[in-house]
PDB file of C-alpha atoms and ligand atoms in Angstrom:
ATOM      1  CA  MET A  99       0.000   0.000   0.000  1.00 43.00           C
ATOM      2  CA  HIS A 100       2.630   2.366   1.201  1.00 44.00           C
ATOM      3  CA  GLN A 101       5.071   1.294  -1.443  1.00 46.00           C
ATOM      4  CA  ARG A 102       2.459   1.588  -4.206  1.00 48.00           C
ATOM      5  CA  ARG A 103       1.734   5.134  -3.018  1.00 51.00           C
ATOM      6  CA  SER A 104       5.513   6.161  -3.159  1.00 57.00           C
ATOM      7  CA  LYS A 105       5.793   4.832  -6.831  1.00 58.00           C
ATOM      8  CA  ALA A 106       2.565   6.650  -7.664  1.00 60.00           C
ATOM      9  CA  SER A 107       3.634   9.764  -5.823  1.00 61.00           C
ATOM     10  CA  GLY A 108       7.019   9.615  -7.563  1.00 65.00           C
ATOM     11  CA  LYS A 109       5.230   9.380 -10.974  1.00 63.00           C
ATOM     12  CA  PHE A 110       2.960  12.208  -9.840  1.00 61.00           C
ATOM     13  CA  PHE A 111       5.770  14.503  -8.946  1.00 61.00           C
ATOM     14  CA  LYS A 112       7.593  13.549 -12.187  1.00 67.00           C
ATOM     15  CA  ASN A 113       4.572  14.599 -14.215  1.00 69.00           C
ATOM     16  CA  PHE A 114       3.682  17.524 -11.924  1.00 70.00           C
ATOM     17  CA  PRO A 115       5.205  20.281 -14.180  1.00 79.00           C
ATOM     18  CA  ARG A 116       3.281  18.886 -17.200  1.00 78.00           C
ATOM     19  CA  LEU A 117       0.061  18.589 -15.201  1.00 83.00           C
ATOM     20  CA  PHE A 118       0.486  22.058 -13.810  1.00 84.00           C
ATOM     21  CA  LEU A 119       0.985  23.390 -17.292  1.00 86.00           C
ATOM     22  CA  LEU A 120      -2.108  21.623 -18.575  1.00 88.00           C
ATOM     23  CA  VAL A 121      -4.279  23.025 -15.806  1.00 89.00           C
ATOM     24  CA  LEU A 122      -2.906  26.481 -16.420  1.00 89.00           C
ATOM     25  CA  VAL A 123      -3.722  26.271 -20.109  1.00 88.00           C
ATOM     26  CA  LEU A 124      -7.210  25.093 -19.321  1.00 88.00           C
ATOM     27  CA  ILE A 125      -7.812  28.019 -16.974  1.00 89.00           C
ATOM     28  CA  ILE A 126      -6.575  30.524 -19.529  1.00 87.00           C
ATOM     29  CA  CYS A 127      -8.790  29.057 -22.245  1.00 84.00           C
ATOM     30  CA  PHE A 128     -11.760  29.181 -19.930  1.00 78.00           C
ATOM     31  CA  LEU A 129     -11.080  32.800 -19.017  1.00 82.00           C
ATOM     32  CA  ALA A 130     -10.550  33.790 -22.645  1.00 79.00           C
ATOM     33  CA  GLY A 131     -13.836  32.146 -23.688  1.00 75.00           C
ATOM     34  CA  TYR A 132     -15.732  33.803 -20.799  1.00 67.00           C
ATOM     35  CA  LEU A 133     -14.320  37.279 -21.509  1.00 68.00           C
ATOM     36  CA  SER A 134     -14.965  37.076 -25.287  1.00 65.00           C
ATOM     37  CA  ARG A 135     -18.679  36.176 -24.734  1.00 59.00           C
ATOM     38  CA  LYS A 136     -19.028  39.342 -22.524  1.00 54.00           C
ATOM     39  CA  ARG A 137     -17.659  41.934 -25.071  1.00 50.00           C
ATOM     40  CA  LEU A 138     -19.240  41.186 -28.532  1.00 44.00           C
ATOM     41  CA  PRO A 139     -22.626  42.847 -29.470  1.00 44.00           C
ATOM     42  CA  ALA A 140     -25.474  40.339 -30.121  1.00 44.00           C
ATOM     43  CA  TYR A 141     -25.292  40.587 -33.807  1.00 40.00           C
ATOM     44  CA  GLY A 142     -24.342  42.979 -36.611  1.00 43.00           C
ATOM     45  CA  SER A 143     -25.194  46.642 -36.694  1.00 43.00           C
ATOM     46  CA  GLN A 144     -28.969  46.233 -36.867  1.00 43.00           C
ATOM     47  CA  PRO A 145     -31.126  49.393 -36.865  1.00 41.00           C
ATOM     48  CA  PRO A 146     -32.352  50.123 -33.364  1.00 42.00           C
ATOM     49  CA  ALA A 147     -35.137  47.823 -32.290  1.00 45.00           C
ATOM     50  CA  ALA A 148     -38.406  49.602 -31.536  1.00 44.00           C
ATOM     51  CA  SER A 149     -37.962  49.467 -27.794  1.00 46.00           C
ATOM     52  CA  ASP A 150     -34.356  50.701 -27.766  1.00 43.00           C
ATOM     53  CA  PRO A 151     -33.712  54.407 -27.122  1.00 42.00           C
ATOM     54  CA  VAL A 152     -33.278  55.509 -30.635  1.00 42.00           C
ATOM     55  CA  GLU A 153     -29.916  57.058 -31.478  1.00 41.00           C
ATOM     56  CA  GLU A 154     -30.286  60.480 -32.938  1.00 41.00           C
ATOM     57  CA  PRO A 155     -29.754  59.896 -36.603  1.00 41.00           C
ATOM     58  CA  GLY A 156     -27.047  61.669 -38.534  1.00 43.00           C
ATOM     59  CA  GLU A 157     -28.349  64.904 -39.810  1.00 43.00           C
ATOM     60  CA  GLY A 158     -30.396  64.596 -42.953  1.00 44.00           C
ATOM     61  CA  GLY A 159     -31.561  61.075 -42.003  1.00 42.00           C
ATOM     62  CA  ASP A 160     -35.260  60.438 -42.317  1.00 43.00           C
ATOM     63  CA  HIS A 161     -35.282  58.348 -39.278  1.00 40.00           C
ATOM     64  CA  PRO A 162     -36.020  59.628 -35.872  1.00 39.00           C
ATOM     65  CA  GLY A 163     -34.088  60.001 -32.863  1.00 41.00           C
ATOM     66  CA  ASP A 164     -35.232  60.595 -29.503  1.00 40.00           C
ATOM     67  CA  PRO A 165     -34.114  61.273 -26.036  1.00 40.00           C
ATOM     68  CA  ASP A 166     -34.849  58.688 -23.439  1.00 41.00           C
ATOM     69  CA  PRO A 167     -37.811  59.958 -21.446  1.00 40.00           C
ATOM     70  CA  GLY A 168     -37.573  57.779 -18.339  1.00 43.00           C
ATOM     71  CA  ASP A 169     -40.802  56.936 -16.561  1.00 43.00           C
ATOM     72  CA  GLU A 170     -44.293  57.384 -17.919  1.00 41.00           C
ATOM     73  CA  PRO A 171     -45.608  60.881 -17.416  1.00 41.00           C
ATOM     74  CA  ASP A 172     -48.520  61.855 -15.187  1.00 43.00           C
ATOM     75  CA  PRO A 173     -51.424  63.187 -17.196  1.00 42.00           C
ATOM     76  CA  GLY A 174     -50.699  66.756 -18.135  1.00 44.00           C
ATOM     77  CA  ASP A 175     -47.041  66.321 -17.099  1.00 44.00           C
ATOM     78  CA  GLU A 176     -45.819  67.514 -20.476  1.00 43.00           C
ATOM     79  CA  PRO A 177     -42.282  66.619 -21.497  1.00 44.00           C
ATOM     80  CA  ASP A 178     -39.762  69.400 -22.092  1.00 44.00           C
ATOM     81  CA  PRO A 179     -40.077  70.673 -25.702  1.00 44.00           C
ATOM     82  CA  GLY A 180     -36.389  70.009 -26.252  1.00 45.00           C
ATOM     83  CA  ASP A 181     -37.010  66.344 -25.330  1.00 45.00           C
ATOM     84  CA  GLU A 182     -39.393  65.718 -28.171  1.00 43.00           C
ATOM     85  CA  PRO A 183     -38.492  63.525 -31.086  1.00 43.00           C
ATOM     86  CA  ASP A 184     -35.776  64.802 -33.358  1.00 44.00           C
ATOM     87  CA  PRO A 185     -36.902  66.878 -36.326  1.00 42.00           C
ATOM     88  CA  GLY A 186     -36.060  63.782 -38.234  1.00 43.00           C
ATOM     89  CA  ASP A 187     -39.425  62.821 -36.855  1.00 43.00           C
ATOM     90  CA  GLU A 188     -40.983  64.495 -39.839  1.00 41.00           C
ATOM     91  CA  PRO A 189     -39.792  62.807 -43.017  1.00 41.00           C
ATOM     92  CA  ASN A 190     -37.567  64.596 -45.451  1.00 42.00           C
ATOM     93  CA  PRO A 191     -40.032  66.250 -47.807  1.00 41.00           C
ATOM     94  CA  GLY A 192     -38.236  64.820 -50.842  1.00 42.00           C
ATOM     95  CA  GLY A 193     -34.795  65.292 -52.325  1.00 41.00           C
ATOM     96  CA  THR A 194     -32.049  67.451 -51.065  1.00 40.00           C
ATOM     97  CA  PRO A 195     -33.056  70.999 -50.285  1.00 40.00           C
ATOM     98  CA  ASP A 196     -32.098  73.664 -52.820  1.00 41.00           C
ATOM     99  CA  PRO A 197     -29.066  75.450 -51.314  1.00 41.00           C
ATOM    100  CA  GLY A 198     -30.567  78.753 -52.434  1.00 43.00           C
ATOM    101  CA  ALA A 199     -33.716  78.012 -50.427  1.00 43.00           C
ATOM    102  CA  GLY A 200     -32.175  79.018 -47.188  1.00 43.00           C
ATOM    103  CA  ALA A 201     -31.093  75.488 -46.327  1.00 44.00           C
ATOM    104  CA  GLY A 202     -28.394  75.707 -43.687  1.00 44.00           C
ATOM    105  CA  SER A 203     -28.851  79.486 -43.455  1.00 46.00           C
ATOM    106  CA  GLY A 204     -29.683  78.973 -39.810  1.00 46.00           C
ATOM    107  CA  LYS A 205     -31.994  81.957 -40.055  1.00 47.00           C
ATOM    108  CA  LYS A 206     -34.995  81.485 -37.761  1.00 46.00           C
ATOM    109  CA  PRO A 207     -38.174  81.301 -39.844  1.00 45.00           C
ATOM    110  CA  ASP A 208     -40.432  84.349 -39.559  1.00 47.00           C
ATOM    111  CA  PRO A 209     -43.605  83.660 -37.632  1.00 48.00           C
ATOM    112  CA  PRO A 210     -46.629  83.125 -39.893  1.00 49.00           C
ATOM    113  CA  PRO A 211     -48.754  86.221 -40.561  1.00 50.00           C
ATOM    114  CA  SER A 212     -51.027  85.154 -37.701  1.00 55.00           C
ATOM    115  CA  SER A 213     -53.358  88.076 -38.331  1.00 63.00           C
ATOM    116  CA  ASN A 214     -54.647  86.210 -41.375  1.00 81.00           C
ATOM    117  CA  LEU A 215     -55.249  82.991 -39.469  1.00 89.00           C
ATOM    118  CA  LEU A 216     -58.560  81.964 -37.989  1.00 89.00           C
ATOM    119  CA  THR A 217     -58.115  81.023 -34.362  1.00 90.00           C
ATOM    120  CA  VAL A 218     -59.897  77.885 -33.227  1.00 92.00           C
ATOM    121  CA  ALA A 219     -62.202  78.835 -30.386  1.00 89.00           C
ATOM    122  CA  ASP A 220     -61.977  75.526 -28.564  1.00 93.00           C
ATOM    123  CA  GLY A 221     -59.283  72.942 -29.182  1.00 96.00           C
ATOM    124  CA  ASN A 222     -61.332  70.384 -27.247  1.00 97.00           C
ATOM    125  CA  TYR A 223     -63.801  70.319 -30.138  1.00 97.00           C
ATOM    126  CA  LEU A 224     -63.052  67.018 -31.910  1.00 98.00           C
ATOM    127  CA  LEU A 225     -63.997  68.450 -35.326  1.00 98.00           C
ATOM    128  CA  ALA A 226     -61.921  71.612 -35.066  1.00 97.00           C
ATOM    129  CA  LEU A 227     -60.440  72.570 -38.428  1.00 97.00           C
ATOM    130  CA  VAL A 228     -56.652  72.625 -38.146  1.00 97.00           C
ATOM    131  CA  THR A 229     -55.003  73.656 -41.412  1.00 96.00           C
ATOM    132  CA  LYS A 230     -52.462  76.196 -42.655  1.00 95.00           C
ATOM    133  CA  ASN A 231     -55.191  78.829 -42.569  1.00 94.00           C
ATOM    134  CA  THR A 232     -56.127  78.302 -38.935  1.00 96.00           C
ATOM    135  CA  THR A 233     -54.329  78.187 -35.598  1.00 96.00           C
ATOM    136  CA  LEU A 234     -54.879  76.595 -32.213  1.00 96.00           C
ATOM    137  CA  GLY A 235     -52.820  79.289 -30.596  1.00 95.00           C
ATOM    138  CA  ARG A 236     -51.297  77.852 -27.452  1.00 96.00           C
ATOM    139  CA  TYR A 237     -54.148  75.443 -26.791  1.00 97.00           C
ATOM    140  CA  ALA A 238     -53.185  72.483 -24.562  1.00 97.00           C
ATOM    141  CA  PRO A 239     -55.609  69.665 -23.679  1.00 98.00           C
ATOM    142  CA  THR A 240     -56.293  69.019 -19.986  1.00 97.00           C
ATOM    143  CA  ASP A 241     -57.283  65.359 -20.124  1.00 97.00           C
ATOM    144  CA  LEU A 242     -54.087  63.799 -21.426  1.00 98.00           C
ATOM    145  CA  VAL A 243     -53.330  60.234 -20.342  1.00 98.00           C
ATOM    146  CA  PRO A 244     -50.126  58.245 -20.822  1.00 97.00           C
ATOM    147  CA  ILE A 245     -49.968  55.689 -23.626  1.00 98.00           C
ATOM    148  CA  PRO A 246     -48.597  52.450 -22.141  1.00 97.00           C
ATOM    149  CA  ARG A 247     -45.020  51.528 -22.992  1.00 96.00           C
ATOM    150  CA  GLU A 248     -46.083  48.322 -24.814  1.00 96.00           C
ATOM    151  CA  MET A 249     -47.592  50.501 -27.524  1.00 97.00           C
ATOM    152  CA  TRP A 250     -44.512  52.678 -28.027  1.00 96.00           C
ATOM    153  CA  TYR A 251     -42.282  52.485 -31.091  1.00 96.00           C
ATOM    154  CA  GLN A 252     -39.438  54.306 -29.402  1.00 92.00           C
ATOM    155  CA  GLU A 253     -38.744  55.178 -25.779  1.00 90.00           C
ATOM    156  CA  TYR A 254     -40.830  58.268 -25.195  1.00 90.00           C
ATOM    157  CA  PRO A 255     -43.681  59.070 -22.786  1.00 92.00           C
ATOM    158  CA  PHE A 256     -46.422  59.539 -25.359  1.00 96.00           C
ATOM    159  CA  GLN A 257     -49.702  61.070 -24.262  1.00 97.00           C
ATOM    160  CA  LEU A 258     -53.142  61.358 -25.776  1.00 98.00           C
ATOM    161  CA  ARG A 259     -56.509  62.776 -24.779  1.00 98.00           C
ATOM    162  CA  LYS A 260     -58.458  60.176 -22.827  1.00 98.00           C
ATOM    163  CA  GLU A 261     -61.279  59.539 -25.309  1.00 98.00           C
ATOM    164  CA  ALA A 262     -58.853  59.214 -28.217  1.00 98.00           C
ATOM    165  CA  TYR A 263     -56.678  56.874 -26.168  1.00 98.00           C
ATOM    166  CA  ILE A 264     -59.579  54.546 -25.348  1.00 98.00           C
ATOM    167  CA  HIS A 265     -60.342  54.105 -29.055  1.00 98.00           C
ATOM    168  CA  LEU A 266     -56.667  53.874 -29.965  1.00 98.00           C
ATOM    169  CA  ARG A 267     -56.261  51.048 -27.470  1.00 98.00           C
ATOM    170  CA  ALA A 268     -59.222  49.108 -28.908  1.00 98.00           C
ATOM    171  CA  MET A 269     -57.842  49.544 -32.417  1.00 98.00           C
ATOM    172  CA  TRP A 270     -54.326  48.540 -31.371  1.00 98.00           C
ATOM    173  CA  GLU A 271     -55.614  45.382 -29.693  1.00 98.00           C
ATOM    174  CA  ASP A 272     -57.746  44.372 -32.657  1.00 98.00           C
ATOM    175  CA  ALA A 273     -54.793  44.935 -34.970  1.00 98.00           C
ATOM    176  CA  ARG A 274     -52.614  42.856 -32.671  1.00 98.00           C
ATOM    177  CA  ALA A 275     -55.220  40.076 -32.718  1.00 98.00           C
ATOM    178  CA  GLU A 276     -54.737  40.068 -36.505  1.00 97.00           C
ATOM    179  CA  GLY A 277     -51.000  39.557 -36.022  1.00 97.00           C
ATOM    180  CA  LEU A 278     -50.106  43.169 -36.828  1.00 98.00           C
ATOM    181  CA  ASN A 279     -47.309  45.081 -35.048  1.00 97.00           C
ATOM    182  CA  LEU A 280     -48.636  48.604 -34.818  1.00 98.00           C
ATOM    183  CA  ALA A 281     -46.722  51.021 -32.597  1.00 98.00           C
ATOM    184  CA  VAL A 282     -47.023  54.697 -31.689  1.00 98.00           C
ATOM    185  CA  CYS A 283     -44.100  56.888 -32.751  1.00 97.00           C
ATOM    186  CA  SER A 284     -45.660  60.294 -32.099  1.00 97.00           C
ATOM    187  CA  ALA A 285     -48.768  61.521 -30.306  1.00 97.00           C
ATOM    188  CA  TYR A 286     -49.538  64.724 -28.385  1.00 97.00           C
ATOM    189  CA  ARG A 287     -47.119  67.555 -29.182  1.00 97.00           C
ATOM    190  CA  SER A 288     -47.350  70.893 -27.387  1.00 96.00           C
ATOM    191  CA  TYR A 289     -47.081  74.290 -29.072  1.00 96.00           C
ATOM    192  CA  ASP A 290     -43.491  74.634 -27.811  1.00 96.00           C
ATOM    193  CA  THR A 291     -42.546  71.183 -28.944  1.00 95.00           C
ATOM    194  CA  GLN A 292     -43.914  71.835 -32.426  1.00 96.00           C
ATOM    195  CA  ARG A 293     -42.040  75.121 -32.562  1.00 95.00           C
ATOM    196  CA  HIS A 294     -38.824  73.325 -31.640  1.00 94.00           C
ATOM    197  CA  LEU A 295     -39.426  70.732 -34.326  1.00 94.00           C
ATOM    198  CA  PHE A 296     -40.428  73.170 -37.036  1.00 95.00           C
ATOM    199  CA  ASN A 297     -37.491  75.511 -36.349  1.00 94.00           C
ATOM    200  CA  SER A 298     -35.016  72.666 -36.407  1.00 94.00           C
ATOM    201  CA  TYR A 299     -36.503  71.372 -39.574  1.00 92.00           C
ATOM    202  CA  ALA A 300     -36.587  74.748 -41.248  1.00 94.00           C
ATOM    203  CA  ALA A 301     -32.943  75.275 -40.326  1.00 94.00           C
ATOM    204  CA  LYS A 302     -32.193  71.936 -41.950  1.00 92.00           C
ATOM    205  CA  TYR A 303     -34.249  72.085 -45.131  1.00 91.00           C
ATOM    206  CA  GLY A 304     -35.410  75.629 -45.437  1.00 93.00           C
ATOM    207  CA  GLU A 305     -38.800  76.913 -44.369  1.00 92.00           C
ATOM    208  CA  LYS A 306     -40.696  76.149 -47.554  1.00 90.00           C
ATOM    209  CA  GLU A 307     -39.580  72.541 -47.645  1.00 93.00           C
ATOM    210  CA  ALA A 308     -40.074  72.127 -43.921  1.00 93.00           C
ATOM    211  CA  ASN A 309     -43.658  73.284 -44.153  1.00 93.00           C
ATOM    212  CA  ARG A 310     -44.513  70.503 -46.599  1.00 94.00           C
ATOM    213  CA  SER A 311     -44.185  67.875 -43.890  1.00 92.00           C
ATOM    214  CA  SER A 312     -43.942  69.749 -40.633  1.00 94.00           C
ATOM    215  CA  ALA A 313     -46.639  72.042 -39.254  1.00 95.00           C
ATOM    216  CA  ARG A 314     -45.853  75.432 -37.795  1.00 95.00           C
ATOM    217  CA  PRO A 315     -46.479  75.834 -34.053  1.00 95.00           C
ATOM    218  CA  GLY A 316     -50.201  76.187 -33.400  1.00 96.00           C
ATOM    219  CA  GLN A 317     -51.074  74.483 -36.682  1.00 96.00           C
ATOM    220  CA  SER A 318     -50.320  70.842 -35.935  1.00 97.00           C
ATOM    221  CA  GLU A 319     -53.105  68.291 -35.430  1.00 98.00           C
ATOM    222  CA  HIS A 320     -50.757  66.705 -32.864  1.00 98.00           C
ATOM    223  CA  GLN A 321     -51.357  69.725 -30.607  1.00 98.00           C
ATOM    224  CA  LEU A 322     -55.003  68.633 -30.316  1.00 98.00           C
ATOM    225  CA  GLY A 323     -53.896  65.568 -28.352  1.00 98.00           C
ATOM    226  CA  THR A 324     -56.061  63.348 -30.592  1.00 98.00           C
ATOM    227  CA  THR A 325     -53.570  62.551 -33.340  1.00 98.00           C
ATOM    228  CA  VAL A 326     -51.120  59.676 -33.648  1.00 98.00           C
ATOM    229  CA  ASP A 327     -48.268  58.740 -35.964  1.00 98.00           C
ATOM    230  CA  PHE A 328     -47.967  54.976 -36.352  1.00 98.00           C
ATOM    231  CA  ALA A 329     -44.969  52.816 -37.132  1.00 98.00           C
ATOM    232  CA  VAL A 330     -44.382  49.079 -37.471  1.00 98.00           C
ATOM    233  CA  ARG A 331     -42.335  47.427 -34.776  1.00 95.00           C
ATOM    234  CA  GLY A 332     -39.295  45.755 -36.357  1.00 94.00           C
ATOM    235  CA  VAL A 333     -39.715  47.487 -39.736  1.00 96.00           C
ATOM    236  CA  PRO A 334     -37.582  50.651 -39.480  1.00 95.00           C
ATOM    237  CA  GLU A 335     -37.803  51.332 -43.195  1.00 96.00           C
ATOM    238  CA  ALA A 336     -41.517  51.989 -42.739  1.00 97.00           C
ATOM    239  CA  TYR A 337     -40.802  54.622 -40.089  1.00 96.00           C
ATOM    240  CA  LEU A 338     -42.454  57.864 -41.241  1.00 94.00           C
ATOM    241  CA  ASP A 339     -41.971  56.787 -44.797  1.00 96.00           C
ATOM    242  CA  GLU A 340     -44.531  56.408 -47.602  1.00 97.00           C
ATOM    243  CA  TYR A 341     -43.620  52.727 -47.516  1.00 97.00           C
ATOM    244  CA  PHE A 342     -45.657  52.506 -44.315  1.00 98.00           C
ATOM    245  CA  GLY A 343     -48.773  52.688 -46.501  1.00 98.00           C
ATOM    246  CA  GLU A 344     -47.751  49.438 -48.213  1.00 98.00           C
ATOM    247  CA  THR A 345     -47.168  47.422 -45.052  1.00 98.00           C
ATOM    248  CA  PRO A 346     -49.933  45.088 -43.753  1.00 98.00           C
ATOM    249  CA  GLU A 347     -50.259  47.501 -40.814  1.00 98.00           C
ATOM    250  CA  GLY A 348     -50.608  50.543 -43.062  1.00 98.00           C
ATOM    251  CA  ILE A 349     -53.126  48.806 -45.303  1.00 98.00           C
ATOM    252  CA  TRP A 350     -55.152  47.618 -42.304  1.00 98.00           C
ATOM    253  CA  LEU A 351     -55.258  51.116 -40.830  1.00 98.00           C
ATOM    254  CA  ALA A 352     -56.301  52.689 -44.123  1.00 98.00           C
ATOM    255  CA  GLU A 353     -59.204  50.235 -44.315  1.00 98.00           C
ATOM    256  CA  ASN A 354     -60.234  50.019 -40.666  1.00 98.00           C
ATOM    257  CA  ALA A 355     -59.102  53.031 -38.634  1.00 98.00           C
ATOM    258  CA  TYR A 356     -62.354  54.934 -39.264  1.00 98.00           C
ATOM    259  CA  LYS A 357     -64.272  52.211 -37.398  1.00 98.00           C
ATOM    260  CA  TYR A 358     -62.440  53.344 -34.251  1.00 98.00           C
ATOM    261  CA  GLY A 359     -62.924  57.026 -34.994  1.00 98.00           C
ATOM    262  CA  PHE A 360     -59.581  57.711 -36.703  1.00 98.00           C
ATOM    263  CA  ALA A 361     -59.156  59.392 -40.093  1.00 98.00           C
ATOM    264  CA  MET A 362     -56.035  59.683 -42.305  1.00 98.00           C
ATOM    265  CA  SER A 363     -55.534  63.463 -42.678  1.00 98.00           C
ATOM    266  CA  TYR A 364     -53.015  63.582 -45.530  1.00 98.00           C
ATOM    267  CA  PRO A 365     -53.743  60.882 -48.126  1.00 98.00           C
ATOM    268  CA  GLN A 366     -51.805  60.358 -51.316  1.00 98.00           C
ATOM    269  CA  GLY A 367     -52.065  63.019 -54.045  1.00 97.00           C
ATOM    270  CA  THR A 368     -53.692  65.717 -51.921  1.00 97.00           C
ATOM    271  CA  GLU A 369     -50.764  68.016 -51.163  1.00 97.00           C
ATOM    272  CA  GLU A 370     -52.279  70.770 -53.267  1.00 96.00           C
ATOM    273  CA  ILE A 371     -55.276  70.888 -50.944  1.00 97.00           C
ATOM    274  CA  THR A 372     -53.743  70.004 -47.580  1.00 97.00           C
ATOM    275  CA  GLY A 373     -50.344  71.614 -48.109  1.00 96.00           C
ATOM    276  CA  TYR A 374     -48.720  68.498 -46.686  1.00 97.00           C
ATOM    277  CA  ILE A 375     -47.102  65.528 -48.359  1.00 96.00           C
ATOM    278  CA  TYR A 376     -48.664  62.034 -48.248  1.00 97.00           C
ATOM    279  CA  GLU A 377     -48.506  60.754 -44.643  1.00 98.00           C
ATOM    280  CA  PRO A 378     -49.996  57.231 -44.476  1.00 98.00           C
ATOM    281  CA  TRP A 379     -48.906  56.970 -40.775  1.00 98.00           C
ATOM    282  CA  HIS A 380     -50.737  60.082 -39.517  1.00 98.00           C
ATOM    283  CA  PHE A 381     -54.270  59.509 -38.121  1.00 98.00           C
ATOM    284  CA  ARG A 382     -56.566  61.882 -36.214  1.00 98.00           C
ATOM    285  CA  TYR A 383     -59.342  60.829 -33.861  1.00 98.00           C
ATOM    286  CA  ILE A 384     -62.618  62.682 -34.642  1.00 98.00           C
ATOM    287  CA  GLY A 385     -65.116  60.293 -33.020  1.00 98.00           C
ATOM    288  CA  VAL A 386     -66.616  57.078 -34.422  1.00 98.00           C
ATOM    289  CA  LYS A 387     -69.799  58.635 -35.831  1.00 98.00           C
ATOM    290  CA  ALA A 388     -67.982  61.512 -37.541  1.00 98.00           C
ATOM    291  CA  ALA A 389     -65.311  59.138 -38.904  1.00 98.00           C
ATOM    292  CA  GLU A 390     -67.995  56.932 -40.464  1.00 98.00           C
ATOM    293  CA  GLU A 391     -69.568  60.000 -42.080  1.00 98.00           C
ATOM    294  CA  TRP A 392     -66.150  61.156 -43.267  1.00 98.00           C
ATOM    295  CA  LYS A 393     -65.422  57.746 -44.804  1.00 98.00           C
ATOM    296  CA  GLU A 394     -68.835  57.805 -46.438  1.00 98.00           C
ATOM    297  CA  SER A 395     -68.264  61.290 -47.846  1.00 98.00           C
ATOM    298  CA  GLY A 396     -65.087  60.335 -49.730  1.00 97.00           C
ATOM    299  CA  LEU A 397     -63.727  63.784 -48.898  1.00 98.00           C
ATOM    300  CA  ILE A 398     -60.290  64.687 -47.610  1.00 98.00           C
ATOM    301  CA  LEU A 399     -60.508  65.221 -43.866  1.00 98.00           C
ATOM    302  CA  CYS A 400     -59.997  69.004 -44.003  1.00 98.00           C
ATOM    303  CA  GLN A 401     -62.750  69.306 -46.650  1.00 98.00           C
ATOM    304  CA  PHE A 402     -65.083  67.204 -44.490  1.00 98.00           C
ATOM    305  CA  LEU A 403     -64.364  69.341 -41.430  1.00 98.00           C
ATOM    306  CA  GLU A 404     -64.947  72.520 -43.419  1.00 97.00           C
ATOM    307  CA  GLN A 405     -68.500  71.276 -43.869  1.00 97.00           C
ATOM    308  CA  CYS A 406     -68.912  70.776 -40.131  1.00 97.00           C
ATOM    309  CA  PRO A 407     -69.789  73.643 -37.776  1.00 96.00           C
ATOM    310  CA  GLN A 408     -66.617  75.549 -36.863  1.00 95.00           C
ATOM    311  CA  TYR A 409     -66.085  78.027 -34.040  1.00 93.00           C
ATOM    312  CA  TRP A 410     -63.517  80.830 -34.192  1.00 92.00           C
ATOM    313  CA  LEU A 411     -62.218  83.229 -31.635  1.00 86.00           C
ATOM    314  CA  GLU A 412     -63.214  86.811 -32.426  1.00 76.00           C
ATOM    315  CA  ASP A 413     -60.161  89.078 -33.014  1.00 66.00           C
TER     316      ASP A 413
HETATM  317 ZN1   ZN B 257     -48.276  63.212 -37.634  1.00 93.19          ZN
END
């Protein structure tokens, strides 16, 4: 027993340097493997997933960026204007801006000749006419509610007026039941937020170009708190792009949104009347009954609203 142990122990000590070396190598390999798994990104330079805080795109990109908002806001707890989605939010209104058109001039756009604008008497009125000839002034809704994170396209505390949100939620759930991945990429925008966006956009593309896809402060349907821009989770190329209209989600919305009270404000081929380019992602809640009548009428939303009673503030 003893003897056998000394032969074995002699062999052991003879091989000890080799054994030691082997163990050492094994440890190093293990460490190397462990460390390498830690560093590498999951996979390739994919565009940001819907739920990731979206990196501000390089200037001139069509795609959005947005600051991380943190927790969901309390109703009425409006985010700082500077925190709103990047001007890239509004798609590039086509082609590179004409250098002579003030692109890059950095000159702040002159405020619109507000004296010529009709001022909406009550922004709470679901059928209020909001066009380039009218203004909401500094109207801000008082019944905003947070849109739950699961409906967000990017990390931002979106808000909507309560009634519009209830119908949005029903629509979103029905779309989801059909296997569609609708997500909200813009909702309520305050007067200040719109001003920030429009100014940044005008500085980028020139005022004239900017106004084809971005409303001036006081003239955006988003300021009503009843309007939503939709995107498709996992399909960044559809983000605020005409292509959205060709996705199953865009097609479904175009056919069904009115049943939930939502109308597409800027359909294809109507820029001459609306003043805005085709925006298949932009839908405004006007109430189920009115939306059915609008659909029935075949009119563009602004034309339909012009036929509805409108109330203006006296100068
Ligand atoms: Zn919009």
